Amino acid sequence: MLGLAVASPAVAHADAYGSGLELGVRTGYAFSAGRVGAVANQNDSDLGDFISAQVPLWLDVGYRLNSNLYLGGYFQYGFGVVNDDRQGVCRNANVDCSASDIRLGVMGRYALGTLGQSTPWVGLGFGYEWAKYSIHQSLLGSSSTDATSSGFEIANLQFGLDFPLTSRVLIAPFLSVSFGQFQSRSTKTVAGALTTTLDEDYDDKSLHEWILIGARFAFAP
């Protein structure tokens, strides 16, 4: 939370801004783990076979109930890193592959006290996720396939350290591990003037994870 360190500027901040609106932005690098799931007549696959990592842009909006407890919502758009080593078609000159990951949910944070100039905290969130994997090719006529898997983010566990920069601004290195399970997949294929869409439920639902190392910047208006 904002303003929870033992140095005198942080003490003053805690007294003045123990509760109130908090806005935050985060970024970092997230590694994928776990499996996607399986639809009819297809085998389960590692998420990392398609999206090995992502660079997220994460926005927080919430309210500090007191100097220890924060409740709010989050939205993340992640720029996916396609695993070209496993997706050989993506190495072709006429093929462009891309990926993205969107997460939307609610979360809470709780400050654990002070540690030197920092305030350690733990967080827990949950929500919904959309992961998109796209293949576009331009040889012998343009075509594209966009496959979007969606499902619940069951738990998002977080740990961080708040360092106050001013009375209203802080920076926090943090680690988060999220656990998700895709429920369905929608595949849209465009070939010339023909567009087809296929919606499928995952018959074999598997867990996947995102392990994010990053930094959070927060502001108390």
Short mmCIF file of C-alpha atoms in Angstrom, two decimals:
data_model
loop_
_atom_site.label_atom_id
_atom_site.label_comp_id
_atom_site.label_asym_id
_atom_site.label_seq_id
_atom_site.Cartn_x
_atom_site.Cartn_y
_atom_site.Cartn_z
CA MET A 1 0.00 0.00 0.00
CA LEU A 2 1.01 3.59 -0.44
CA GLY A 3 2.91 5.11 2.42
CA LEU A 4 3.97 2.14 4.55
CA ALA A 5 7.70 2.38 5.19
CA VAL A 6 9.62 3.30 8.30
CA ALA A 7 11.45 6.35 6.93
CA SER A 8 9.96 9.65 8.04
CA PRO A 9 8.60 10.65 4.56
CA ALA A 10 6.74 7.36 4.41
CA VAL A 11 5.37 7.78 7.92
CA ALA A 12 4.00 11.17 6.97
CA HIS A 13 2.53 9.65 3.84
CA ALA A 14 0.84 6.89 5.80
CA ASP A 15 -0.76 9.42 8.12
CA ALA A 16 -1.99 11.62 5.26
CA TYR A 17 -3.01 8.96 2.72
CA GLY A 18 -4.07 5.97 4.76
CA SER A 19 -7.23 5.60 2.69
CA GLY A 20 -8.40 6.82 -0.68
CA LEU A 21 -8.31 6.23 -4.42
CA GLU A 22 -5.22 4.54 -5.90
CA LEU A 23 -4.28 4.27 -9.58
CA GLY A 24 -1.52 2.01 -10.83
CA VAL A 25 0.25 0.79 -13.93
CA ARG A 26 2.46 -2.27 -14.22
CA THR A 27 4.70 -3.94 -16.74
CA GLY A 28 7.32 -6.66 -16.83
CA TYR A 29 7.95 -10.02 -18.46
CA ALA A 30 5.75 -13.08 -17.98
CA PHE A 31 6.75 -16.67 -18.73
CA SER A 32 4.11 -19.23 -19.69
CA ALA A 33 3.73 -22.67 -18.15
CA GLY A 34 1.16 -25.45 -18.08
CA ARG A 35 -1.15 -26.69 -20.79
CA VAL A 36 -3.89 -25.31 -23.00
CA GLY A 37 -6.42 -28.15 -22.92
CA ALA A 38 -7.86 -30.38 -25.63
CA VAL A 39 -10.86 -30.07 -27.93
CA ALA A 40 -12.47 -32.90 -29.90
CA ASN A 41 -9.98 -35.25 -31.58
CA GLN A 42 -6.97 -33.10 -30.65
CA ASN A 43 -4.26 -33.67 -28.08
CA ASP A 44 -3.54 -31.35 -25.19
CA SER A 45 -0.60 -28.99 -25.82
CA ASP A 46 1.77 -26.89 -23.76
CA LEU A 47 0.82 -23.22 -23.75
CA GLY A 48 4.51 -22.47 -24.27
CA ASP A 49 4.44 -24.30 -27.62
CA PHE A 50 2.42 -21.35 -28.94
CA ILE A 51 3.06 -18.39 -26.62
CA SER A 52 6.32 -18.68 -24.74
CA ALA A 53 6.00 -15.36 -22.91
CA GLN A 54 4.29 -11.99 -22.91
CA VAL A 55 5.03 -8.35 -22.09
CA PRO A 56 1.97 -7.02 -20.24
CA LEU A 57 0.57 -3.54 -19.82
CA TRP A 58 -1.45 -3.78 -16.60
CA LEU A 59 -3.74 -1.10 -15.16
CA ASP A 60 -5.02 -1.01 -11.55
CA VAL A 61 -7.90 1.07 -10.21
CA GLY A 62 -8.94 0.68 -6.59
CA TYR A 63 -9.45 2.05 -3.13
CA ARG A 64 -7.30 1.79 -0.02
CA LEU A 65 -9.71 1.08 2.84
CA ASN A 66 -6.87 1.90 5.24
CA SER A 67 -3.09 1.94 5.20
CA ASN A 68 -3.00 -1.88 5.06
CA LEU A 69 -5.88 -3.04 2.86
CA TYR A 70 -6.55 -2.31 -0.82
CA LEU A 71 -9.43 -3.57 -2.99
CA GLY A 72 -9.78 -2.90 -6.70
CA GLY A 73 -9.97 -4.08 -10.27
CA TYR A 74 -7.37 -4.72 -12.96
CA PHE A 75 -7.12 -4.89 -16.73
CA GLN A 76 -4.15 -6.32 -18.61
CA TYR A 77 -3.23 -6.44 -22.28
CA GLY A 78 -0.22 -8.63 -22.97
CA PHE A 79 1.89 -8.59 -26.12
CA GLY A 80 2.60 -12.26 -26.74
CA VAL A 81 5.93 -13.79 -27.74
CA VAL A 82 5.28 -16.52 -30.32
CA ASN A 83 7.38 -19.67 -29.99
CA ASP A 84 8.83 -19.83 -33.51
CA ASP A 85 10.95 -22.85 -32.56
CA ARG A 86 7.81 -24.93 -32.05
CA GLN A 87 5.69 -23.26 -34.73
CA GLY A 88 7.76 -23.81 -37.85
CA VAL A 89 5.18 -22.22 -40.16
CA CYS A 90 5.84 -18.90 -38.44
CA ARG A 91 9.42 -18.89 -39.74
CA ASN A 92 8.27 -18.64 -43.36
CA ALA A 93 8.85 -15.27 -44.99
CA ASN A 94 5.25 -14.95 -46.15
CA VAL A 95 3.74 -15.83 -42.77
CA ASP A 96 3.18 -13.47 -39.85
CA CYS A 97 2.30 -14.95 -36.44
CA SER A 98 1.22 -12.94 -33.44
CA ALA A 99 -0.31 -13.47 -30.01
CA SER A 100 -1.94 -11.50 -27.21
CA ASP A 101 -3.41 -12.12 -23.78
CA ILE A 102 -6.15 -10.09 -22.07
CA ARG A 103 -7.06 -10.44 -18.40
CA LEU A 104 -9.80 -8.66 -16.47
CA GLY A 105 -10.62 -9.13 -12.81
CA VAL A 106 -10.69 -8.00 -9.21
CA MET A 107 -8.02 -8.23 -6.53
CA GLY A 108 -7.00 -7.27 -3.01
CA ARG A 109 -3.66 -6.44 -1.40
CA TYR A 110 -2.58 -6.50 2.22
CA ALA A 111 0.51 -4.78 3.64
CA LEU A 112 2.63 -6.91 5.95
CA GLY A 113 4.30 -4.10 7.89
CA THR A 114 7.60 -2.39 7.18
CA LEU A 115 10.98 -3.75 6.14
CA GLY A 116 13.63 -1.05 6.13
CA GLN A 117 12.57 1.57 3.60
CA SER A 118 10.03 -0.77 1.98
CA THR A 119 6.61 -2.21 2.72
CA PRO A 120 6.11 -5.86 1.70
CA TRP A 121 2.63 -6.88 0.62
CA VAL A 122 0.73 -9.89 -0.65
CA GLY A 123 -2.13 -9.88 -3.14
CA LEU A 124 -4.83 -12.20 -4.44
CA GLY A 125 -6.97 -11.76 -7.53
CA PHE A 126 -9.23 -13.67 -9.89
CA GLY A 127 -11.00 -12.92 -13.15
CA TYR A 128 -11.31 -13.94 -16.80
CA GLU A 129 -8.75 -14.36 -19.58
CA TRP A 130 -8.67 -14.30 -23.38
CA ALA A 131 -5.54 -15.63 -25.14
CA LYS A 132 -5.33 -15.08 -28.90
CA TYR A 133 -2.98 -16.77 -31.36
CA SER A 134 -3.01 -15.61 -35.02
CA ILE A 135 -1.45 -16.80 -38.29
CA HIS A 136 -1.58 -14.57 -41.36
CA GLN A 137 -0.10 -15.60 -44.70
CA SER A 138 0.11 -13.68 -47.97
CA LEU A 139 1.34 -16.28 -50.48
CA LEU A 140 -1.09 -17.27 -53.28
CA GLY A 141 -3.85 -15.11 -51.83
CA SER A 142 -4.16 -13.71 -48.35
CA SER A 143 -5.57 -15.84 -45.53
CA SER A 144 -5.66 -15.67 -41.76
CA THR A 145 -6.60 -17.79 -38.77
CA ASP A 146 -7.31 -16.31 -35.34
CA ALA A 147 -7.82 -18.75 -32.45
CA THR A 148 -8.99 -17.27 -29.13
CA SER A 149 -9.08 -19.43 -26.00
CA SER A 150 -11.01 -18.05 -23.04
CA GLY A 151 -11.62 -19.08 -19.48
CA PHE A 152 -11.29 -18.28 -15.81
CA GLU A 153 -8.23 -16.95 -14.09
CA ILE A 154 -8.77 -19.02 -10.96
CA ALA A 155 -6.16 -17.30 -8.78
CA ASN A 156 -3.53 -14.62 -9.19
CA LEU A 157 -1.02 -14.70 -6.32
CA GLN A 158 1.23 -11.66 -5.85
CA PHE A 159 4.08 -10.50 -3.66
CA GLY A 160 5.76 -7.11 -3.83
CA LEU A 161 7.73 -4.39 -2.05
CA ASP A 162 6.52 -0.79 -2.03
CA PHE A 163 9.14 1.96 -2.12
CA PRO A 164 7.74 5.53 -1.81
CA LEU A 165 9.20 8.02 -4.28
CA THR A 166 7.11 10.98 -3.07
CA SER A 167 4.17 11.44 -0.74
CA ARG A 168 1.83 10.38 -3.56
CA VAL A 169 3.90 8.11 -5.83
CA LEU A 170 5.56 4.76 -5.24
CA ILE A 171 7.34 2.04 -7.17
CA ALA A 172 7.05 -1.64 -6.35
CA PRO A 173 8.95 -4.58 -7.80
CA PHE A 174 6.65 -7.58 -7.67
CA LEU A 175 6.20 -11.22 -8.59
CA SER A 176 2.87 -12.75 -9.57
CA VAL A 177 1.84 -16.28 -10.46
CA SER A 178 -1.57 -16.74 -12.04
CA PHE A 179 -3.44 -20.01 -12.51
CA GLY A 180 -5.99 -20.23 -15.30
CA GLN A 181 -8.16 -22.76 -17.09
CA PHE A 182 -9.49 -22.27 -20.60
CA GLN A 183 -13.11 -23.27 -21.07
CA SER A 184 -13.64 -22.74 -24.81
CA ARG A 185 -11.99 -21.76 -28.08
CA SER A 186 -13.25 -19.70 -31.00
CA THR A 187 -11.45 -20.01 -34.34
CA LYS A 188 -12.04 -17.54 -37.16
CA THR A 189 -10.61 -18.29 -40.61
CA VAL A 190 -10.62 -15.83 -43.50
CA ALA A 191 -9.60 -17.04 -46.96
CA GLY A 192 -10.35 -14.55 -49.69
CA ALA A 193 -14.03 -13.67 -49.49
CA LEU A 194 -14.87 -16.72 -47.35
CA THR A 195 -15.07 -16.38 -43.56
CA THR A 196 -15.76 -19.32 -41.24
CA THR A 197 -16.06 -19.44 -37.46
CA LEU A 198 -15.83 -22.50 -35.25
CA ASP A 199 -16.71 -22.41 -31.52
CA GLU A 200 -15.61 -25.37 -29.39
CA ASP A 201 -15.57 -26.27 -25.70
CA TYR A 202 -12.45 -27.83 -24.26
CA ASP A 203 -13.20 -31.47 -23.45
CA ASP A 204 -10.00 -31.84 -21.43
CA LYS A 205 -9.54 -28.72 -19.31
CA SER A 206 -5.99 -28.15 -18.09
CA LEU A 207 -4.29 -25.61 -15.87
CA HIS A 208 -1.86 -23.07 -17.23
CA GLU A 209 0.22 -20.43 -15.50
CA TRP A 210 1.79 -17.04 -16.10
CA ILE A 211 4.86 -16.21 -13.99
CA LEU A 212 5.32 -12.44 -14.08
CA ILE A 213 8.33 -10.48 -12.85
CA GLY A 214 7.71 -6.77 -13.06
CA ALA A 215 7.31 -3.34 -11.53
CA ARG A 216 4.25 -1.41 -10.38
CA PHE A 217 3.94 2.37 -10.32
CA ALA A 218 1.10 3.71 -8.16
CA PHE A 219 -0.35 7.17 -7.61
CA ALA A 220 -2.69 8.46 -4.90
CA PRO A 221 -4.57 11.50 -6.24
#
